[in-house]
Coordinates of C-alpha atoms in Angstrom, one line a residue:
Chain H
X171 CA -123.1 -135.0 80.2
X172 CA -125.1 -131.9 81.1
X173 CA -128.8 -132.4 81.2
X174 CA -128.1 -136.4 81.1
X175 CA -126.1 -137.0 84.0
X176 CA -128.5 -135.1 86.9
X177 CA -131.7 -137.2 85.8
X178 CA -129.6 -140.4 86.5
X179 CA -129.1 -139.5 90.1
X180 CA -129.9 -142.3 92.0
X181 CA -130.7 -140.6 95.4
X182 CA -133.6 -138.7 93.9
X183 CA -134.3 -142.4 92.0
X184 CA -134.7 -143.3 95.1
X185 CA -137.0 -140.3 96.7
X186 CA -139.5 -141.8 93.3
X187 CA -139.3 -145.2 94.0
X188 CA -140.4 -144.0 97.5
X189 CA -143.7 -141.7 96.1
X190 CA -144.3 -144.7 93.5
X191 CA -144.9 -147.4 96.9
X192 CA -146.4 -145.1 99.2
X193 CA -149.3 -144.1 96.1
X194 CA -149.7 -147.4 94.8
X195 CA -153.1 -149.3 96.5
X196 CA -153.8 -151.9 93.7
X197 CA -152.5 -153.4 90.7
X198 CA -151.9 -151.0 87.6
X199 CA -150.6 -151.8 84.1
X200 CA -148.6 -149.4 82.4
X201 CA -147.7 -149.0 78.6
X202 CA -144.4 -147.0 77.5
X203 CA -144.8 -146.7 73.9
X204 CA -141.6 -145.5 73.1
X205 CA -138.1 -148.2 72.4
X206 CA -135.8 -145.8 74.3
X207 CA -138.1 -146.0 77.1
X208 CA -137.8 -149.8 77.1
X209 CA -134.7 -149.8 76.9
X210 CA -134.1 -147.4 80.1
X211 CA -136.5 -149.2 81.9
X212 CA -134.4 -152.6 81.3
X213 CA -130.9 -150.8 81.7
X214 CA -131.8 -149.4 84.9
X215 CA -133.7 -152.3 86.1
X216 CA -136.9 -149.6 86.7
X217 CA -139.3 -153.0 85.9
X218 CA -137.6 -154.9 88.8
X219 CA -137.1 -152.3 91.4
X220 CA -140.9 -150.9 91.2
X221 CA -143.3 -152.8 93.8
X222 CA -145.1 -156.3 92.3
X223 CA -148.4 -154.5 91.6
X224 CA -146.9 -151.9 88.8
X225 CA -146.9 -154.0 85.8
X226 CA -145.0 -152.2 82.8
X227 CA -145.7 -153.5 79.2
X228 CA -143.5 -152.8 76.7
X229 CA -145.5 -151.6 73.6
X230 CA -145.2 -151.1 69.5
X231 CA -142.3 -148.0 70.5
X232 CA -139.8 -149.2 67.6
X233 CA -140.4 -147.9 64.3
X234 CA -137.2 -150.2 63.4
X235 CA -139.7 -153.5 64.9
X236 CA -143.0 -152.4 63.5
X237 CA -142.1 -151.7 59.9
X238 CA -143.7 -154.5 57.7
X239 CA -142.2 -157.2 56.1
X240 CA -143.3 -155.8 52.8
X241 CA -141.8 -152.7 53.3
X242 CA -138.7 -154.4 54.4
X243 CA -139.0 -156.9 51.1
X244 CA -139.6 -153.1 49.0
X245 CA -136.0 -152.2 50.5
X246 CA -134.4 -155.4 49.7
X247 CA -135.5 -155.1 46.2
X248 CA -134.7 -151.5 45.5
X249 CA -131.1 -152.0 47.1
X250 CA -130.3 -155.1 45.2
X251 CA -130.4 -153.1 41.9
X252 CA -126.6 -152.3 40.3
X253 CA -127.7 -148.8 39.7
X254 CA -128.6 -147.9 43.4
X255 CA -126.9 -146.5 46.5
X256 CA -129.2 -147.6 49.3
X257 CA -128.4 -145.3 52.5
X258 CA -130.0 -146.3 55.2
X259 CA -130.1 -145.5 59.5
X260 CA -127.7 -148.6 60.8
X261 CA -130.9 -150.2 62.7
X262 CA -132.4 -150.7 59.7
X263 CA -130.1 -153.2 58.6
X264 CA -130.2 -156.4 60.2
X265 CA -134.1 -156.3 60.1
X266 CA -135.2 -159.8 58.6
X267 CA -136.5 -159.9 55.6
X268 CA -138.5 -163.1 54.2
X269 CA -134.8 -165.0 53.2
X270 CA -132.4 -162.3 53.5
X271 CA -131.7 -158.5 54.9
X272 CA -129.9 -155.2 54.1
X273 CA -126.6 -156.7 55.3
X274 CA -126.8 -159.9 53.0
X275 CA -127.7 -157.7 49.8
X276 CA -124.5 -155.7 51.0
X277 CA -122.5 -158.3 51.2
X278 CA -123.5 -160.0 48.1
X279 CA -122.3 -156.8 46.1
X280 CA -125.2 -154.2 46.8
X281 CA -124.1 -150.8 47.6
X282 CA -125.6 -149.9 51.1
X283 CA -124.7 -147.4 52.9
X284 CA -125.1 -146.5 56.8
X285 CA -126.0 -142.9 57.3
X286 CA -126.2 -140.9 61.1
X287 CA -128.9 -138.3 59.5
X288 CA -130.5 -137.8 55.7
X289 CA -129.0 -135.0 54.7
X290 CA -125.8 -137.0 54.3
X291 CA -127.8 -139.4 52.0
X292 CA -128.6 -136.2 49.7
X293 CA -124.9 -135.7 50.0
X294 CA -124.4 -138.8 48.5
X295 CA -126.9 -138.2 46.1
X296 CA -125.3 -134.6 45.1
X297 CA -121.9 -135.9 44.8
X298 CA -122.7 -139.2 42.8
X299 CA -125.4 -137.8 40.2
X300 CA -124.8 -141.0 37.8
X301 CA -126.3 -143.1 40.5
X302 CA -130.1 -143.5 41.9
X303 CA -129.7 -142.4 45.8
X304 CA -132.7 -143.9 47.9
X305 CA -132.9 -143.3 51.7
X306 CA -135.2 -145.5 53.7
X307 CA -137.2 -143.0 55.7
X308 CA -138.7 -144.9 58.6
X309 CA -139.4 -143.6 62.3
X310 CA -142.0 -142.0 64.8
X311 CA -142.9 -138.1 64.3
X312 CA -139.4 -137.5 65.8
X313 CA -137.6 -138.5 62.6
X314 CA -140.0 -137.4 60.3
X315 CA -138.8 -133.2 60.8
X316 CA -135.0 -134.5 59.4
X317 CA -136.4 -136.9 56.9
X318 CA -138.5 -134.3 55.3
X319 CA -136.3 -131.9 55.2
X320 CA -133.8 -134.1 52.9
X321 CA -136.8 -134.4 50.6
X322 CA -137.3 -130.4 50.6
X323 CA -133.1 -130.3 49.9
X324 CA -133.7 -132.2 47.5
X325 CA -136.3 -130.9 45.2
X326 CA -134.3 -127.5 46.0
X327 CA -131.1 -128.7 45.0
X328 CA -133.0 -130.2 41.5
X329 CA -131.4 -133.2 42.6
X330 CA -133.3 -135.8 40.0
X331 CA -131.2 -138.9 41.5
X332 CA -132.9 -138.8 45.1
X333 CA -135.9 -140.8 46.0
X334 CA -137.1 -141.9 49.5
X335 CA -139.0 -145.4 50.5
X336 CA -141.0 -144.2 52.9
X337 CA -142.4 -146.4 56.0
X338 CA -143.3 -143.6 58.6
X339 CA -145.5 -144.6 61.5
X340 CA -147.5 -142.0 63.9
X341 CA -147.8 -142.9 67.9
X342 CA -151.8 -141.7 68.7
X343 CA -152.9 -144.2 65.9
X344 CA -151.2 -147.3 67.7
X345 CA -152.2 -146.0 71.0
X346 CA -156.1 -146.0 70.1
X347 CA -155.5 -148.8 68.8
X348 CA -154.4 -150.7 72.2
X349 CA -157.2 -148.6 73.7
X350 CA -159.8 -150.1 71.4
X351 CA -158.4 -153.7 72.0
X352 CA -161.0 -155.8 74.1
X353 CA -157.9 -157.8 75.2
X354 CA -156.0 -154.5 76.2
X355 CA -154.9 -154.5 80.2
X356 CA -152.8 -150.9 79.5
X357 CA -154.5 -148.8 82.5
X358 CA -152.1 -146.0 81.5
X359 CA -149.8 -144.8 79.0
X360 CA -146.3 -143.4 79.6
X361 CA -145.9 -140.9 75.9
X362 CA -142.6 -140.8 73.8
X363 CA -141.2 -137.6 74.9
X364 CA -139.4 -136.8 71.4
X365 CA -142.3 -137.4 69.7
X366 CA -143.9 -134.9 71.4
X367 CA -140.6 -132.5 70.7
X368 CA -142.4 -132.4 67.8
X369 CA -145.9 -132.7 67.6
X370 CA -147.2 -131.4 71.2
X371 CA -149.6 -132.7 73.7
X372 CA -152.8 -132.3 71.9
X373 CA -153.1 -134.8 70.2
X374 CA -153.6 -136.9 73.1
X375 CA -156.4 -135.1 74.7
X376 CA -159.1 -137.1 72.7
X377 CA -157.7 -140.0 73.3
X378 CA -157.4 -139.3 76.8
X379 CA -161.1 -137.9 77.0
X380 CA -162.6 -140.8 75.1
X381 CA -161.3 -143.4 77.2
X382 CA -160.4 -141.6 80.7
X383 CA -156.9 -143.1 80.4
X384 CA -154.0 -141.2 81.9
X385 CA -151.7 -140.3 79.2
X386 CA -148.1 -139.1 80.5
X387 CA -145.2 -137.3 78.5
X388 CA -142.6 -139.0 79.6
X389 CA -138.4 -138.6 78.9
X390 CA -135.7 -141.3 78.5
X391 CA -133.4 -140.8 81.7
X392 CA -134.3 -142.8 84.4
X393 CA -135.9 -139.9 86.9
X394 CA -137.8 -138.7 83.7
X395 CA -139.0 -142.9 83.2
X396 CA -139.5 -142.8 87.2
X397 CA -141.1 -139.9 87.4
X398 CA -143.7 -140.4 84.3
X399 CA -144.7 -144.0 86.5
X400 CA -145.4 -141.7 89.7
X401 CA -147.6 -139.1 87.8
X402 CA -149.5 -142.3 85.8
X403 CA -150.6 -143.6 89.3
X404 CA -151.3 -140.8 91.4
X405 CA -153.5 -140.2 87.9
X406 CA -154.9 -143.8 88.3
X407 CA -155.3 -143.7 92.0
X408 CA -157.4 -140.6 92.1
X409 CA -159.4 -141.4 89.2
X410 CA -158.2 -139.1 86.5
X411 CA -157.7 -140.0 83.0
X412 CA -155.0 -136.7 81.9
X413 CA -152.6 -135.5 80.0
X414 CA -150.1 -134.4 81.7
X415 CA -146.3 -133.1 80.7
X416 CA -143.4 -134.8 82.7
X417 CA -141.2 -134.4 80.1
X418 CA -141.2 -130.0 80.6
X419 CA -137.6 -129.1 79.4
X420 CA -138.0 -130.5 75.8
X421 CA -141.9 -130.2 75.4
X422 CA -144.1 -127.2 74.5
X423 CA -148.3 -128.0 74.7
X424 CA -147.8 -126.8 70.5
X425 CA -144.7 -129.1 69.6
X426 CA -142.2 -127.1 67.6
X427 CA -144.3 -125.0 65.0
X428 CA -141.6 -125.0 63.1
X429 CA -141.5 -128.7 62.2
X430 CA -145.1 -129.4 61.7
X431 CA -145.5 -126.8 58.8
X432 CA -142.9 -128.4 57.0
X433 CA -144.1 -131.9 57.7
X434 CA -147.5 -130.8 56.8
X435 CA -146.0 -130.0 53.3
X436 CA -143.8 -133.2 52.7
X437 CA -146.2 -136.1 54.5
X438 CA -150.0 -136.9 54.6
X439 CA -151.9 -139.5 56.6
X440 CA -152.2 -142.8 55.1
X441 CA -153.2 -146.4 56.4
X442 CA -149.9 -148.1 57.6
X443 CA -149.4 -152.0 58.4
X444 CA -147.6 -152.6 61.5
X445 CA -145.3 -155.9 61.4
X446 CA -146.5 -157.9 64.3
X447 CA -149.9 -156.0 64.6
X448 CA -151.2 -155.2 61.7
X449 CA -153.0 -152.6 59.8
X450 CA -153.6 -149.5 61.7
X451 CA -156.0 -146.9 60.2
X452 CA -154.7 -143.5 59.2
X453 CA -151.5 -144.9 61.4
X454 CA -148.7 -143.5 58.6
X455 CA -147.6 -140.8 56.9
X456 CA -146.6 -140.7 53.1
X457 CA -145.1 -138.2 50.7
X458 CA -147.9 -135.9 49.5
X459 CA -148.9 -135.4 45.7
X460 CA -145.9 -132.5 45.5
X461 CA -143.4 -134.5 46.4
X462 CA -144.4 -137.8 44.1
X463 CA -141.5 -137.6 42.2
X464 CA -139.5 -138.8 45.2
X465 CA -141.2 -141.6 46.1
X466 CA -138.7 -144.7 45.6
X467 CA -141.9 -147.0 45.5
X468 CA -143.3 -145.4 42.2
X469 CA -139.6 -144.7 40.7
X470 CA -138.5 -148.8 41.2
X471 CA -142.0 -149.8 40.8
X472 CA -142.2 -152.0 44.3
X473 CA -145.3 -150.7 46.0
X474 CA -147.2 -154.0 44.8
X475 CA -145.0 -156.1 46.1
X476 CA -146.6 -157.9 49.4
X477 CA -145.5 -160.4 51.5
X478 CA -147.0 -162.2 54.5
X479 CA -145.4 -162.3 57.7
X480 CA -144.4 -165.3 59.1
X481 CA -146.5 -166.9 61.7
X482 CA -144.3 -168.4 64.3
X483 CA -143.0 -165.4 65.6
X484 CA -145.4 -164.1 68.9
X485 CA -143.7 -160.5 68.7
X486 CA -146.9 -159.1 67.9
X487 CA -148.3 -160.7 71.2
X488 CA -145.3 -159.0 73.0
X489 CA -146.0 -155.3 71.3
X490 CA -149.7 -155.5 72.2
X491 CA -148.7 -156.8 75.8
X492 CA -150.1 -160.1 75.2
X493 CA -147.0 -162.0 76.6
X494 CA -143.7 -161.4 77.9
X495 CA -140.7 -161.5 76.1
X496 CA -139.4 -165.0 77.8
X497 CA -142.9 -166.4 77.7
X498 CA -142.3 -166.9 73.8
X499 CA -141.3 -170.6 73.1
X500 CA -138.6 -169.2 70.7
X501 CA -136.7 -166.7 73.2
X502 CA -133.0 -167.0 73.5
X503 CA -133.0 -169.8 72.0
X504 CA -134.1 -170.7 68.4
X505 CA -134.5 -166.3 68.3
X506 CA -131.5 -164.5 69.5
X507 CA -130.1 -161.2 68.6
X508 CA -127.8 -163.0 66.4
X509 CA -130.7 -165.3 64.8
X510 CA -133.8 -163.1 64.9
X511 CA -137.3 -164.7 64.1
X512 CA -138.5 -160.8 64.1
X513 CA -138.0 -157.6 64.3
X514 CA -138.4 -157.0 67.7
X515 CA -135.2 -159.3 68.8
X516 CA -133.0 -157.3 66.1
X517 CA -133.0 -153.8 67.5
X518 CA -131.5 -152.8 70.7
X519 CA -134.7 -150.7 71.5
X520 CA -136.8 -154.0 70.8
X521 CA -138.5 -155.7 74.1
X522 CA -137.2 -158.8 72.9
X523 CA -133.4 -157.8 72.3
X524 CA -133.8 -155.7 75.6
X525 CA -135.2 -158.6 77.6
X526 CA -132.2 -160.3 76.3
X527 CA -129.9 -158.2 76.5
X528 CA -130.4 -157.5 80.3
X529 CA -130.8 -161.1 81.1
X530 CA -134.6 -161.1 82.4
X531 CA -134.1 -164.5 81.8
X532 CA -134.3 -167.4 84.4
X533 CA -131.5 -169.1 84.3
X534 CA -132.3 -172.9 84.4
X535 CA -130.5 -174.6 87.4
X536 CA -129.1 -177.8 87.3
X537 CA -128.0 -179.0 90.4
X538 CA -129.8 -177.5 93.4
X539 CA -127.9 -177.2 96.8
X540 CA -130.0 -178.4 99.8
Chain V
X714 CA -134.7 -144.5 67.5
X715 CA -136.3 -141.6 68.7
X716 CA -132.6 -140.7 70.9
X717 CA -132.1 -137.4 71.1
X718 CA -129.3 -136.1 72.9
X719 CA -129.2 -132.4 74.4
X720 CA -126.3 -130.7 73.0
X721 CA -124.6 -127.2 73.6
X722 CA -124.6 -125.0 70.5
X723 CA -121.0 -123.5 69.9
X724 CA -121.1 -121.9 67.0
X725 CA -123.8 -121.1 64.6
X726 CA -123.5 -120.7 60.5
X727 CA -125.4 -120.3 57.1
X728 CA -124.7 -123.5 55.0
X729 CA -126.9 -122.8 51.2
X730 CA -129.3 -120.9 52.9
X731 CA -129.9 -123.6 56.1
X732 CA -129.0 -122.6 59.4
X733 CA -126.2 -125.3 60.9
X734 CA -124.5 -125.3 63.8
X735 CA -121.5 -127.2 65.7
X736 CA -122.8 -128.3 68.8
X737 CA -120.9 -130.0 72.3
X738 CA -122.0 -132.9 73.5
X739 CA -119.9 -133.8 76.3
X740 CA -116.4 -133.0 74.4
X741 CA -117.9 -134.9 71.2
X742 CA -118.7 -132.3 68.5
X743 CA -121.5 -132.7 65.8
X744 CA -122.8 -130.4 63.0
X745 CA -126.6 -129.9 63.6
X746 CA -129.0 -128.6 61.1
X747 CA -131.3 -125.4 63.3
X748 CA -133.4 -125.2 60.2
X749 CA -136.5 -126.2 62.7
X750 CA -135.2 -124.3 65.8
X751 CA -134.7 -120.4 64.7
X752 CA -135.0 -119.7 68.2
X753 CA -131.5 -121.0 69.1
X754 CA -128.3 -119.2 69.5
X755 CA -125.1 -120.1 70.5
X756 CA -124.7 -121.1 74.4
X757 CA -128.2 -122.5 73.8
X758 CA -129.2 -126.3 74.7
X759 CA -131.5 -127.9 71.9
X760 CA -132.2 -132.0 71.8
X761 CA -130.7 -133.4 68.6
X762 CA -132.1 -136.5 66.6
X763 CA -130.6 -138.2 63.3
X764 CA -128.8 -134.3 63.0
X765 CA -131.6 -132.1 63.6
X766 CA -132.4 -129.5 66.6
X767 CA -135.9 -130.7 66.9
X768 CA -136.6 -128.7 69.8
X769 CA -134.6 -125.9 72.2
X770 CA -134.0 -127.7 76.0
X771 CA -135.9 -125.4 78.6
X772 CA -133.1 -125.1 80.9
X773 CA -135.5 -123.2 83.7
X774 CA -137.3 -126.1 83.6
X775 CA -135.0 -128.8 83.9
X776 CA -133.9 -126.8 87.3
X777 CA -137.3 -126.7 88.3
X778 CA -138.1 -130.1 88.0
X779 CA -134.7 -131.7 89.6
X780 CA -135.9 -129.2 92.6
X781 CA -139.1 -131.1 92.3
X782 CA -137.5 -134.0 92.9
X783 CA -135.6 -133.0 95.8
X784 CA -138.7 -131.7 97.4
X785 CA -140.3 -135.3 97.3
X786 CA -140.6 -136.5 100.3
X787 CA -139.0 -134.1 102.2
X788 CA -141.9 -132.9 104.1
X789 CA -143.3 -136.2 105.2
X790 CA -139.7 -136.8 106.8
X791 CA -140.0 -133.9 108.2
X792 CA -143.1 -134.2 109.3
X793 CA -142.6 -137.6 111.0
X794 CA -139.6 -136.8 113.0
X795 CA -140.2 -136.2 116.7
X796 CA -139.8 -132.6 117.5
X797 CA -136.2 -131.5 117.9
X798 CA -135.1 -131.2 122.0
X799 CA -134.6 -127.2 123.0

């Protein structure tokens, strides 16, 4: 596919790999912060290929992983009820819950519904007006321009039947937040590109400034992964802590003007728990006053219900890059993609289900040949 | 979940007041909301997420920085050859 297939071309992978070991003097730590990123980087075996002293750690980049067990207990709720159609992005679903998930309340009679963007859930919501229509709006900043605008179509439309839980988390938040860990090794950050799509650059020219840390917008194929690593050490090697844009044919320094305003009008910043990590100040976004009436939280009357995350489950050690994937007791065996202990082994863009999925796994041998 | 996938707008239209589009992506068409994009036209590329344009793909740059790539390199190479026999 145009503008897919050329940044996959492994002879200029190659030319990268080459910059990447000739900069490279010492050991650097790197933080992608951004589940597609992962994923490429497992896919393409990036991680294995780049020389022993570029360490990457996979960090909170899966809105699907982060989003807390209450909020997940919130959905269950909601979509249990007989009078509800409970749309939903297909990730969403197998995320476990404290006994059950979206896919259990479905089979045992809910109505849940897989959607590919939110305007089909106001769709739903147009053509079924006997029925309450919620869509879970979770995501980074790159889903929040399409979930808000199902909210605006909404209200437009008069369409009394639609509400939306909302569960969005912002990037800058959980990247100061790493920063400001005394246990943090992250010596430089590769940025989710889409993200920035949408918002722009500055927003991590603060963060860069405050604590000299090289902050690199970076795209998904693997000579955009490739060639956000190269920048983020030539940065570390000559002792500059930038911004810098890797990622030039889908981001503009202002992020899409467009976008913001309206996000500005449907979401304001609120203090968002992370599953795994915890709360993060000023780390989420919420419907604003104007749009109250759509908030699926006050309409079913959830947003007191709590729950506390179970504490077995290290994936908040692996999203802060406390420990590897494998290096959890639980990995592939007790916690599989089929039998997730957390959220971060259900979707394909988790560092668990990737490290599975890709087999960074040492296969235990039995008999050993002399 | 933040995929977006760059797409080639075919054909542009006015669904209640939104601007939509049918875009290619590699022989697979998609409607695609433009309501956040008003700078794309037809023949345009744009990175699409969960239905939405959320951004028009610089195609100038995309060139520029495969040439980039290219470049890398090249000069030490050429630089470290032994000088060509007359």
């Amino acid at each position: 596919m145009k503008y897919l297939d050329e940044f996959q071309d492994p002879v200029l992978a190659g030319r990268l790999f080459a910059e990447i070991d000739a900069a490279v003097t010492r050991p650097w730590a790197l933080m992608e912060v951004c589940g597609g990123q992962t994923h490429s980087i497992m896919r393409n075996g990036i991680d294995q290929l780049l020389p022993d002293t570029v360490e990457l750690i996979h960090g909170p980049g899966c809105p699907v992983c982060v989003t807390p067990l209450e909020m997940i207990e919130r959905a269950l709720e909601i979509a249990s009820r007989p009078d509800v159609v409970f749309c939903s992005f297909g990730d969403m679903l197998r995320v476990p819950g404290r006994d059950r998930d979206l896919f259990g309340v479905k089979a045992s009679g809910g109505d849940v519904r897989i959607v590919y963007s939110p305007l089909d859930a106001v769709a739903v919501a147009e053509a079924e007006p006997d029925r309450q229509v919620v869509f879970f709006g979770v995501g980074f900043e790159t889903t929040a321009p399409a979930n808000a605008m199902a909210v605006v179509q909404a209200r437009d439309r008069g369409l009394a039947n639609f509400s939306m839980l909302v569960s969005h988390v912002l990037v800058p938040p959980a990247i100061e937040a790493i920063l400001s860990s005394p246990t943090s090794r992250v010596n430089g950050f590769l940025a989710a590109g889409h993200v920035c799509s949408v918002m722009g650059t500055g927003q991590y020219e603060p963060l860069a400034d405050r604590y000299h840390v090289p902050i690199v917008v970076t795209g998904f194929e693997p000579l955009d992964v490739l060639d956000g690593i190269r920048r983020c050490i030539l940065q570390l090697e000559e002792g500059r802590g930038e911004v810098e844009n890797a990622y030039a044919r889908a981001v503009q320094v202002g992020g899409n003007p467009v976008a913001k305003a309206v996000l500005a009008e449907v979401f304001e910043v609120c203090d968002r728990s992370w599953r795994g990590i915890g709360l993060i100040p000023g780390s989420g976004w919420r419907l604003t006053p104007a749009f109250a009436d759509f908030d699926a939280e006050r309409r079913f009357d959830v947003g007191d219900l709590t729950a506390e995350e179970p504490t077995e489950c290290r994936a908040g050690e692996v999203l802060q890059g406390m420990i590897k994937p494998d290096q959890c007791e639980w990995f592939g065996t007790t916690c599989t993609p089929r039998t997730p202990m957390g959220a971060t082994m259900v979707s394909s863009e988790g560092a668990c289900a990737a490290y599975h999925q890709y087999r960074r796994v040492d296969t235990p041998v039995s008999v050993r040949r002399g | 979940m933040c995929l977006g996938i760059p797409g080639r707008v075919q054909e542009v239209y006015e669904a209640r007041g939104t601007r939509m589009a049918v875009a290619d992506f590699g022989g697979v068409t998609k409607t695609v909301c433009l309501a956040y994009v008003p700078e794309v036209g037809v023949g345009d590329y744009t990175i699409v997420h969960a239905g939405f344009a959320i951004t028009r793909l610089d195609e100038a740059s995309a060139v520029e920085t495969l040439r980039m790539f290219a470049e890398l390199g090249m000069l030490e190479s050429e630089l470290g050859q032994d000088e060509p026999v007359p």
